[in-house]
PDB file of C-alpha atoms in Angstrom:
ATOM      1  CA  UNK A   4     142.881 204.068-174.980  1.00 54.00           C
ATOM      2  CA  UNK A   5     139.661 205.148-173.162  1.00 52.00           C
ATOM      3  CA  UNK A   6     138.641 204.972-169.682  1.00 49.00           C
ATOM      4  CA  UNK A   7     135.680 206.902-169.652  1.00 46.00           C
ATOM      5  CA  UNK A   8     135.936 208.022-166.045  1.00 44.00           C
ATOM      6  CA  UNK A   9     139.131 209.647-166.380  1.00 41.00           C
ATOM      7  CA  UNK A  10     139.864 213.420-167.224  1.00 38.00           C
ATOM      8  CA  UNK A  11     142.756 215.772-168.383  1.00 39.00           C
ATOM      9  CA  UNK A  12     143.839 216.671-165.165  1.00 36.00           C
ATOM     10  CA  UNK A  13     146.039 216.096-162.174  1.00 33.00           C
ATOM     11  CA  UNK A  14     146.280 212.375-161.361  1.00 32.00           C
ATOM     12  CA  UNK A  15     144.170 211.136-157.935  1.00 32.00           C
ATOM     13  CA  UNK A  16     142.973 214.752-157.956  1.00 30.00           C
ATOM     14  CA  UNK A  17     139.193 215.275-156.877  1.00 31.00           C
ATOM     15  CA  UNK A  18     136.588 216.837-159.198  1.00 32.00           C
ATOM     16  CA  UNK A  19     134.077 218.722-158.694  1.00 29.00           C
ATOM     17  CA  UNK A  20     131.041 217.410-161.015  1.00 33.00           C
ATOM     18  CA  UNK A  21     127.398 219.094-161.763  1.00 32.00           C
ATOM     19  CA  UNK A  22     124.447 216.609-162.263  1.00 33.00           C
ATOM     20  CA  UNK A  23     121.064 217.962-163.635  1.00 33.00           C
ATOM     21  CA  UNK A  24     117.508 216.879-162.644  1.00 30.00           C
ATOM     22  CA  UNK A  25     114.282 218.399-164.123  1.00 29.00           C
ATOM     23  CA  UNK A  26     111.860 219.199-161.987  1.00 24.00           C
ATOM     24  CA  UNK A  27     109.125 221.097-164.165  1.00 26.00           C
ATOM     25  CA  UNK A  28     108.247 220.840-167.559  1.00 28.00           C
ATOM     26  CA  UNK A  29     106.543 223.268-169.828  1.00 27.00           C
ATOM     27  CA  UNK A  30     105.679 223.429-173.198  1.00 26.00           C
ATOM     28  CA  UNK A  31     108.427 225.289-174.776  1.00 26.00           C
ATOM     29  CA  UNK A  32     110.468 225.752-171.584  1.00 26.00           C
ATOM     30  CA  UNK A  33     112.234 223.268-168.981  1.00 26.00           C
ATOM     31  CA  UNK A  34     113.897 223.463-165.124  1.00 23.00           C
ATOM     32  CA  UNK A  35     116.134 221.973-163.639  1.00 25.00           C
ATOM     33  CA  UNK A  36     117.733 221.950-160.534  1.00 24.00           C
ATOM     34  CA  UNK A  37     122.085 221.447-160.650  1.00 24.00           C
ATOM     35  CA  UNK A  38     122.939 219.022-157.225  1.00 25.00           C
ATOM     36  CA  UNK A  39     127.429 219.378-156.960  1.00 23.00           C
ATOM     37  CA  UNK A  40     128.417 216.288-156.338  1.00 24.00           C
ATOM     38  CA  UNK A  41     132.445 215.176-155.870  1.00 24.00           C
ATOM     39  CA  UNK A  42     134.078 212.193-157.790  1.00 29.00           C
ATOM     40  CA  UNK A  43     137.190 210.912-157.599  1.00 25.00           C
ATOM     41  CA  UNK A  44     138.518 209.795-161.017  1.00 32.00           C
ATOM     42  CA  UNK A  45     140.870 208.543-162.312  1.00 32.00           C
ATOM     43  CA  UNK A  46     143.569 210.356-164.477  1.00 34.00           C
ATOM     44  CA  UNK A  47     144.248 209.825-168.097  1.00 37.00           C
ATOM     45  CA  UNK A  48     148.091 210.020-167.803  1.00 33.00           C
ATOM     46  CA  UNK A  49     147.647 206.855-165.229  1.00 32.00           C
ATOM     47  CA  UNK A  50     144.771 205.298-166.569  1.00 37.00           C
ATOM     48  CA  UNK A  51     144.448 204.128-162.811  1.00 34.00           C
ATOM     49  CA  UNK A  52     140.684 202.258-162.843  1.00 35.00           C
ATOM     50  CA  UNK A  53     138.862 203.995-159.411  1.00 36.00           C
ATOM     51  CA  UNK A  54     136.056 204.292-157.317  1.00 37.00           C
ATOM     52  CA  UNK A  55     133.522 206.723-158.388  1.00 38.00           C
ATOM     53  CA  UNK A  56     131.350 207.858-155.522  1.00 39.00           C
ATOM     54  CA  UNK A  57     128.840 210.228-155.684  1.00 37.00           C
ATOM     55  CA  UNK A  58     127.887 211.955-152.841  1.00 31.00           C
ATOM     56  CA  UNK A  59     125.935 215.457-152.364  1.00 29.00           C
ATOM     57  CA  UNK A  60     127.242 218.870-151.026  1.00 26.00           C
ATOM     58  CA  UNK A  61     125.228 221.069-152.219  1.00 27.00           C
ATOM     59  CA  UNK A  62     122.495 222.282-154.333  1.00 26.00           C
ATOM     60  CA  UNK A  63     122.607 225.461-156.832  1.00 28.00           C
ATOM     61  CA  UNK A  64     120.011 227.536-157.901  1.00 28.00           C
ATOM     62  CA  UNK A  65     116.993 226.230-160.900  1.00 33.00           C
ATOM     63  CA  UNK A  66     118.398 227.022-163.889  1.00 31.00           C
ATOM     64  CA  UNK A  67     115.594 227.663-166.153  1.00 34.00           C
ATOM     65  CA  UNK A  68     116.369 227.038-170.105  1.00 42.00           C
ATOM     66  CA  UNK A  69     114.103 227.047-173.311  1.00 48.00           C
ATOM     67  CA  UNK A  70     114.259 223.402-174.389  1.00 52.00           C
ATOM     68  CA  UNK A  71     112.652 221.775-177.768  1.00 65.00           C
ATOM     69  CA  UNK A  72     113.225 217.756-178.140  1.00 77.00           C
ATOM     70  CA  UNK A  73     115.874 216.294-179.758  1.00 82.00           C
ATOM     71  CA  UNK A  74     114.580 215.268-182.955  1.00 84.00           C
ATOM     72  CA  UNK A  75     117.984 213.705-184.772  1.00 93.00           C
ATOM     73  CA  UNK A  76     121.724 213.225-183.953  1.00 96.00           C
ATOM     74  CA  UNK A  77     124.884 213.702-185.469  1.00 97.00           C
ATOM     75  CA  UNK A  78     128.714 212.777-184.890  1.00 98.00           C
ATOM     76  CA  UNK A  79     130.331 215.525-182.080  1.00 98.00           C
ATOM     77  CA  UNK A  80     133.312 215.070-184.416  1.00 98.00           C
ATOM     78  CA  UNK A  81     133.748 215.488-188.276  1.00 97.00           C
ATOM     79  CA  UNK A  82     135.799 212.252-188.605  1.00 96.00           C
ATOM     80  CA  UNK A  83     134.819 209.072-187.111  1.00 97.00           C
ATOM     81  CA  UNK A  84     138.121 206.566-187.012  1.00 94.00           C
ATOM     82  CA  UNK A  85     137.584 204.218-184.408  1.00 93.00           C
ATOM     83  CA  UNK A  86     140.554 203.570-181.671  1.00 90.00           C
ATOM     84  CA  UNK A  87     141.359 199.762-180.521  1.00 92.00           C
ATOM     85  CA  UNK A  88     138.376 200.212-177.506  1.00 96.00           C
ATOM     86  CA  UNK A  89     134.795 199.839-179.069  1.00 97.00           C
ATOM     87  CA  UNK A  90     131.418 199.335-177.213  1.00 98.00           C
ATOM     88  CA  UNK A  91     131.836 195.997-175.573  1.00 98.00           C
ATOM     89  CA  UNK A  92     135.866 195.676-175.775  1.00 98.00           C
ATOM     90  CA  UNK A  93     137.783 194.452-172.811  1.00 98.00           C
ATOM     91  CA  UNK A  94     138.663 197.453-170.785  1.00 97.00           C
ATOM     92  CA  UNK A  95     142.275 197.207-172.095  1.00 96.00           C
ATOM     93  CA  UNK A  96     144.890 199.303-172.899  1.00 92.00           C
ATOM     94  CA  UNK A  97     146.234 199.461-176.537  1.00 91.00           C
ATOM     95  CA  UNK A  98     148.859 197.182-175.635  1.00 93.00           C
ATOM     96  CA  UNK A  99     146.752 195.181-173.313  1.00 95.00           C
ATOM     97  CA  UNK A 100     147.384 196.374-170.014  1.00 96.00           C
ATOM     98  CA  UNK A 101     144.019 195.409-168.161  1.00 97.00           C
ATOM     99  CA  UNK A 102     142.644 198.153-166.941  1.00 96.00           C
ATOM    100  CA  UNK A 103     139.644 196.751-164.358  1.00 97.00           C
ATOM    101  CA  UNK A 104     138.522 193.250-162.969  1.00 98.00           C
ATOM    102  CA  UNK A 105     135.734 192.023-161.127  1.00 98.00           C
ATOM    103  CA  UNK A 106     137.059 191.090-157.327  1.00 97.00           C
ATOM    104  CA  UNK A 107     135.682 188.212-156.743  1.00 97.00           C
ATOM    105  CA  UNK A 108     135.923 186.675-160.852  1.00 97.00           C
ATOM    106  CA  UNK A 109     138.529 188.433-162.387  1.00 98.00           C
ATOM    107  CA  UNK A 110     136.189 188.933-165.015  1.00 98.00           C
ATOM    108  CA  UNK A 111     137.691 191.622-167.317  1.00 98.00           C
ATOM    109  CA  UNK A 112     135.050 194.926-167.352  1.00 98.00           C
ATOM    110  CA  UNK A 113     133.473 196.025-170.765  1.00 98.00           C
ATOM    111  CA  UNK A 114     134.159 199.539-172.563  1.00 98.00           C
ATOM    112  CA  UNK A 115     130.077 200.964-172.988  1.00 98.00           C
ATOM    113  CA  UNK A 116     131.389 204.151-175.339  1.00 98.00           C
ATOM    114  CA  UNK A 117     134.005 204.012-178.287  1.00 98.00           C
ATOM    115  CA  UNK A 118     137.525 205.856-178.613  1.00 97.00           C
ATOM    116  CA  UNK A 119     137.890 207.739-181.710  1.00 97.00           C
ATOM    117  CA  UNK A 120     141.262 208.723-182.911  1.00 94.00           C
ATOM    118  CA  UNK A 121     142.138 212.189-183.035  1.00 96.00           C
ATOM    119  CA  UNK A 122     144.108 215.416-182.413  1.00 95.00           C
ATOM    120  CA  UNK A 123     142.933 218.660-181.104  1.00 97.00           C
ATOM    121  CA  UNK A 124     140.038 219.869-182.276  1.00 98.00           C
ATOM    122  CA  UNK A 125     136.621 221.160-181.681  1.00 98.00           C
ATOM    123  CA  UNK A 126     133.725 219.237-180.467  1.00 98.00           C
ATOM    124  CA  UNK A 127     130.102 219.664-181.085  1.00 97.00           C
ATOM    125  CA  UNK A 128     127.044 218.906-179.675  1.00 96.00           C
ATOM    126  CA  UNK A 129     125.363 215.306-180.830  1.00 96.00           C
ATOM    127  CA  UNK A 130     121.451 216.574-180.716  1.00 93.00           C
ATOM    128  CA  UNK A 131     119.130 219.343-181.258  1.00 84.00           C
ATOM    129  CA  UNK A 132     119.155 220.968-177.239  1.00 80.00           C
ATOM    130  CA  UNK A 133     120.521 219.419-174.088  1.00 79.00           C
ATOM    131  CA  UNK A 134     122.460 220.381-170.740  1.00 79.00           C
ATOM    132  CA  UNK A 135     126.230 220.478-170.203  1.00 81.00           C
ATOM    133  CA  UNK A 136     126.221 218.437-167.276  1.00 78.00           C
ATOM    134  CA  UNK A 137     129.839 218.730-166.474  1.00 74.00           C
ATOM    135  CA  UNK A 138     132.161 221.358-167.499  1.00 71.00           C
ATOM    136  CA  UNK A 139     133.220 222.627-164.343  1.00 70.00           C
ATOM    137  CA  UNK A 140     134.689 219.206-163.679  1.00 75.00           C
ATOM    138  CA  UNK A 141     136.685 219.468-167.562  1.00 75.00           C
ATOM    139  CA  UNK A 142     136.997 216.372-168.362  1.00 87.00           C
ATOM    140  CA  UNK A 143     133.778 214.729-168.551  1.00 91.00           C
ATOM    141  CA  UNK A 144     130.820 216.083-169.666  1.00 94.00           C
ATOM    142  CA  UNK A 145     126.790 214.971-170.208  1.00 94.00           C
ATOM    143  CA  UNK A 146     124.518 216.537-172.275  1.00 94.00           C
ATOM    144  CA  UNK A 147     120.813 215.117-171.805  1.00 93.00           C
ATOM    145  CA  UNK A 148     118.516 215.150-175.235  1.00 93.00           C
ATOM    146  CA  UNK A 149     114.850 214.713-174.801  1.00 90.00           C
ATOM    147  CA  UNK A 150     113.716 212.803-177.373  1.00 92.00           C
ATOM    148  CA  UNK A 151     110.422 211.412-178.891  1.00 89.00           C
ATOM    149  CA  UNK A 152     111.844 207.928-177.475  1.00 90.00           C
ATOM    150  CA  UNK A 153     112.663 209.322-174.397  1.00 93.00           C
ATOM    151  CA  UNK A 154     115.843 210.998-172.601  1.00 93.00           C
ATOM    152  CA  UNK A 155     119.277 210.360-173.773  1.00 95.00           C
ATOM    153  CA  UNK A 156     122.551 211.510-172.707  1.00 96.00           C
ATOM    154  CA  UNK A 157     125.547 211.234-174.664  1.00 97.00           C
ATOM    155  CA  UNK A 158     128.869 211.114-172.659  1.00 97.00           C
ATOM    156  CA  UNK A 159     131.952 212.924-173.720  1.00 97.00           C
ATOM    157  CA  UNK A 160     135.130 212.050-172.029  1.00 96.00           C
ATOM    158  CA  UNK A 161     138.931 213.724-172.093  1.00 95.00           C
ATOM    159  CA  UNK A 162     137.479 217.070-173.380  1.00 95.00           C
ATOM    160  CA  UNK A 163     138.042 220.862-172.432  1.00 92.00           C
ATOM    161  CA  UNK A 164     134.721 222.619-171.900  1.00 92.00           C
ATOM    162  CA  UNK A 165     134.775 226.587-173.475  1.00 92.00           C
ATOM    163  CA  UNK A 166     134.297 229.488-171.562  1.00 91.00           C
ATOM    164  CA  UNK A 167     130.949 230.308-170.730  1.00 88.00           C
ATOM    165  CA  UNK A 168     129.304 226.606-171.226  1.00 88.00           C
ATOM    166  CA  UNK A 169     128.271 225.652-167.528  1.00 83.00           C
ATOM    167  CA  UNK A 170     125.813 223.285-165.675  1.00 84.00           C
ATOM    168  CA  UNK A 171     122.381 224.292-167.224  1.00 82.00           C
ATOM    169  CA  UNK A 172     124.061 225.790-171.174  1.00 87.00           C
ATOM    170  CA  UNK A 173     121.210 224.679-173.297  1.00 89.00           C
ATOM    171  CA  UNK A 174     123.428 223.500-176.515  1.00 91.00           C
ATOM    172  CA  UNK A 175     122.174 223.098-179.812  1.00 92.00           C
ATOM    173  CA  UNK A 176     123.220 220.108-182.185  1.00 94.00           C
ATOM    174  CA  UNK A 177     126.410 220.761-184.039  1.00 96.00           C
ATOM    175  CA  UNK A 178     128.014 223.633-181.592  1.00 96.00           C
ATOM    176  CA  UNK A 179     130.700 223.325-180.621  1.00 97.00           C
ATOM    177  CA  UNK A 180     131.141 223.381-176.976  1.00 94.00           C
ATOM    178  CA  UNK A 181     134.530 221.612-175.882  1.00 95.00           C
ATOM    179  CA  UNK A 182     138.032 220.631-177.304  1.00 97.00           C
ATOM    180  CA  UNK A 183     139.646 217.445-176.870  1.00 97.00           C
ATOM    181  CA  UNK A 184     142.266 217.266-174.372  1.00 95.00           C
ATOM    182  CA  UNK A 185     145.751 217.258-174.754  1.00 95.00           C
ATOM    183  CA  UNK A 186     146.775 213.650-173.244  1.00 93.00           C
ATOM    184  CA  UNK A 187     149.670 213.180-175.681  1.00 93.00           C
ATOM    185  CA  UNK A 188     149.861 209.871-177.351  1.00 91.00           C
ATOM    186  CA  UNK A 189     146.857 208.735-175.969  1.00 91.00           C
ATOM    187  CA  UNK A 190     144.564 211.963-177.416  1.00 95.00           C
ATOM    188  CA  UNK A 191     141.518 210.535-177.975  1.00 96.00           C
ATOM    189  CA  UNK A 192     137.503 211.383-177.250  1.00 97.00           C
ATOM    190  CA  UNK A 193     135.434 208.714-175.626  1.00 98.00           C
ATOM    191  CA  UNK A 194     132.049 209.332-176.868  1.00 98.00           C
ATOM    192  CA  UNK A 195     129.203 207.126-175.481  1.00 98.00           C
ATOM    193  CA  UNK A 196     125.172 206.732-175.604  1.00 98.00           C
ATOM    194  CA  UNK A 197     123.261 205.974-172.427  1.00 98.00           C
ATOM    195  CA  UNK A 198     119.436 205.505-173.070  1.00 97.00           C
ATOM    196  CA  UNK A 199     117.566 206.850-170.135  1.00 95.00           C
ATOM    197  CA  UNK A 200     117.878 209.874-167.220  1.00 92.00           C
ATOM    198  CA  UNK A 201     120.499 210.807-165.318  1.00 90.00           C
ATOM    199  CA  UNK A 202     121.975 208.226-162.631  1.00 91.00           C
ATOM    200  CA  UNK A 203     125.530 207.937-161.189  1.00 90.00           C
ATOM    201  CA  UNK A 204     126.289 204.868-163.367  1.00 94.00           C
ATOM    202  CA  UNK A 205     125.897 207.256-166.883  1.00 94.00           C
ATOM    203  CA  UNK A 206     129.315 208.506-166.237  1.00 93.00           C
ATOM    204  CA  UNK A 207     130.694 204.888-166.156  1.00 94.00           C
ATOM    205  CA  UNK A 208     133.715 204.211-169.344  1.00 96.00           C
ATOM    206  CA  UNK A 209     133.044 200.782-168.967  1.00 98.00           C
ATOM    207  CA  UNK A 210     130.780 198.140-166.891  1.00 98.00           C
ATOM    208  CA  UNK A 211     131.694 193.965-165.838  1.00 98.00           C
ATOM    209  CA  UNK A 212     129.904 191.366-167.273  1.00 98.00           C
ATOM    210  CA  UNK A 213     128.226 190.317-164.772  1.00 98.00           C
ATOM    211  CA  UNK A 214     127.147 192.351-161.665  1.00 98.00           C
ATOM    212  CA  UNK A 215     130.295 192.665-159.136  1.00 98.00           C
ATOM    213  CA  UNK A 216     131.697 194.894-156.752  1.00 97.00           C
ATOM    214  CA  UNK A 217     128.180 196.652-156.315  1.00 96.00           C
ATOM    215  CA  UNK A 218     127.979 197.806-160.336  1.00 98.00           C
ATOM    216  CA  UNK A 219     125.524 196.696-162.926  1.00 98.00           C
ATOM    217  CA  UNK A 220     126.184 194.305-166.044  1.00 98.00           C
ATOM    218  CA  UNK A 221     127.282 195.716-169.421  1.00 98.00           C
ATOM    219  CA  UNK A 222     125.687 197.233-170.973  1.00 98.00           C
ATOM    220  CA  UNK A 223     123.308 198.216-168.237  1.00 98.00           C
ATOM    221  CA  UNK A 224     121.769 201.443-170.058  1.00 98.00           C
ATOM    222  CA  UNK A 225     124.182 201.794-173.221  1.00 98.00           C
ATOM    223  CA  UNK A 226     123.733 201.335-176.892  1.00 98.00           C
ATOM    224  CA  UNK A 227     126.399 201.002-179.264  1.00 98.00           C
ATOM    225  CA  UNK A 228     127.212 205.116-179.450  1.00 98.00           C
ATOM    226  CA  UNK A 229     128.113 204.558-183.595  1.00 97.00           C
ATOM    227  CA  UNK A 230     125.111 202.607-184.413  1.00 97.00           C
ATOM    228  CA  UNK A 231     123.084 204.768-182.712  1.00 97.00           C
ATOM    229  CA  UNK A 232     123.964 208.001-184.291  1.00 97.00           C
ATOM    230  CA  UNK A 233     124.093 206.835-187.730  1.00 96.00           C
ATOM    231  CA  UNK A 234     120.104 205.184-187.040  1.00 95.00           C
ATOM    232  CA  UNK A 235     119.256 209.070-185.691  1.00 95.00           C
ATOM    233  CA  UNK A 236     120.878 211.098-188.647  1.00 95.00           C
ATOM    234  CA  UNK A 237     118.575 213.479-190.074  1.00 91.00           C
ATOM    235  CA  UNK A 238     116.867 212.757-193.072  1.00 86.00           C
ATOM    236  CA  UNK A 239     119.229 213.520-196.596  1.00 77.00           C
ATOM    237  CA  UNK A 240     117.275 215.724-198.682  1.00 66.00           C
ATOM    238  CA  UNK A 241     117.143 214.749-201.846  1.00 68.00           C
ATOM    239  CA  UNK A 242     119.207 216.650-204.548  1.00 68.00           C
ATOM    240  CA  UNK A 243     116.609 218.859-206.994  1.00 70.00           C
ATOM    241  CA  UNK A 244     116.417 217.277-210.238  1.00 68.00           C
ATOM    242  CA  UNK A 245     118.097 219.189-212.938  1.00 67.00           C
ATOM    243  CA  UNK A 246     116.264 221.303-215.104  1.00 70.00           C
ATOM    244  CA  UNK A 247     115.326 219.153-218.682  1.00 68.00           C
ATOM    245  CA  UNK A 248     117.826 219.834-221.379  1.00 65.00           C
ATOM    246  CA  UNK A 249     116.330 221.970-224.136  1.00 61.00           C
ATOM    247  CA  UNK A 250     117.912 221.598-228.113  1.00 58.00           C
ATOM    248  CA  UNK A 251     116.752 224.175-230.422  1.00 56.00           C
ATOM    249  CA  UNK A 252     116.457 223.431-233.806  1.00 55.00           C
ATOM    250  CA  UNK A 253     115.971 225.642-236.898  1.00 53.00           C
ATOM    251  CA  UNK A 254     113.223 225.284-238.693  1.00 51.00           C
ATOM    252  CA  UNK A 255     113.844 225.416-242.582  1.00 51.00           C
ATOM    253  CA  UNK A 256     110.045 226.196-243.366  1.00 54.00           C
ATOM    254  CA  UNK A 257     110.475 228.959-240.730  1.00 50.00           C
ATOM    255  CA  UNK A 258     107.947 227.427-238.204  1.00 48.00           C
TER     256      UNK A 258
END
């Protein structure tokens, strides 16, 4: 069902998309500087595969944001039921239609996130403070976790942003920041896990094989998003024991 690079919007439409860099870094504090970029995506209704070129316009103002690292994940969605596209799938439709080959091979390309099956609902945050990267584009959106083993972004794809989340939002884990998109049959979230900083190929849905047509090899910088999550839950507390059980019992020499 997923593309990863698509969005609920007009199809062949351009985007405008928001990409963060840090520049400073501070104990409790962090900068960063938001660089607009265009991409052309493709649309979910068409699940057209595309070009995605990045290419600056402009550069916004530091956004300055109190940041503490990331120090466990959770699932952006209370339910987690898998669609037919999981990390490393063919970059099929449900019914097969192949979505993206290699030129030169025909090699079929490789899904890096998972599609989860569900309606319209909220969805949260996966870690403790990051950046919307995306929402004026709404349809694609990074948040970037620091973490004790370095930065992570996790990729959300086919989602509405909420009013007043923006390029530089510092988000905490479990907020809820977007809503899937309405794409009809195909409603779905394409959640992914890319280990490392920002770079043009973290917004990819899926990657070839092999290196072709100037792209890296799966899974270049991705993990398997599920697997991931589930080894970065925080810790379960353990349940208090119960108080011992106390039986009276009469004493019939009154003691």
């Amino acid at each position: 069902m997923s593309r990863g690079r698509g969005a609920a919007s007009a199809e062949g439409t351009r985007k405008l998309g928001l990409v963060v860099h840090p520049i400073t870094r501070a104990p409790a504090a962090a900068a960063v500087v938001l660089s607009t970029m265009w991409a052309l995506m493709p649309s979910p209704a068409g699940e057209t595969p595309a070009e995605t070129k990045l290419t600056p316009v402009a550069l916004a103002a530091p956004v300055v944001a109190a940041a503490q690292k990331a120090d466990s994940f959770q699932f952006p969605l209370p339910t987690w039921k898998p669609h037919c596209l999981g990390f490393g799938s063919q970059w099929r439709l449900c019914d097969g239609t192949i979505l993206r080959r290699c030129a030169a091979t025909g090699a079929i390309w490789l899904h890096t996130g998972v599609d989860i099956r569900t309606g319209i609902q909220p969805v949260m945050a996966a870690a403790n403070v990051g950046y919307i990267v995306d929402p004026v584009f709404k349809g694609g959106v990074l948040i970037k976790h620091q973490t004790a083993e370095g930065v992570v972004l996790t990729q959300y794809w086919h989602v509405w942003p909420r009013a007043g989340f923006r390029p530089g939002k510092v988000v905490t884990k479990g907020q809820v920041f977007a809503d899937i998109a309405n794409m009809g049959s195909r409603t779905h979230l394409h959640f992914a896990v890319f280990r490392g900083d920002y770079q043009a190929n973290a917004w990819r849905g899926a990657l070839p094989p092999s290196p072709c047509d100037g792209f890296p090899a799966f899974p270049n910088r991705f993990v398997n998003a599920t697997a991931f999550i589930k080894a970065h839950l925080a810790p379960t507390l353990p349940k208090p024991a119960a108080p011992p059980t106390h039986h009276c019992r009469s004493d019939p020499m009154g003691g």
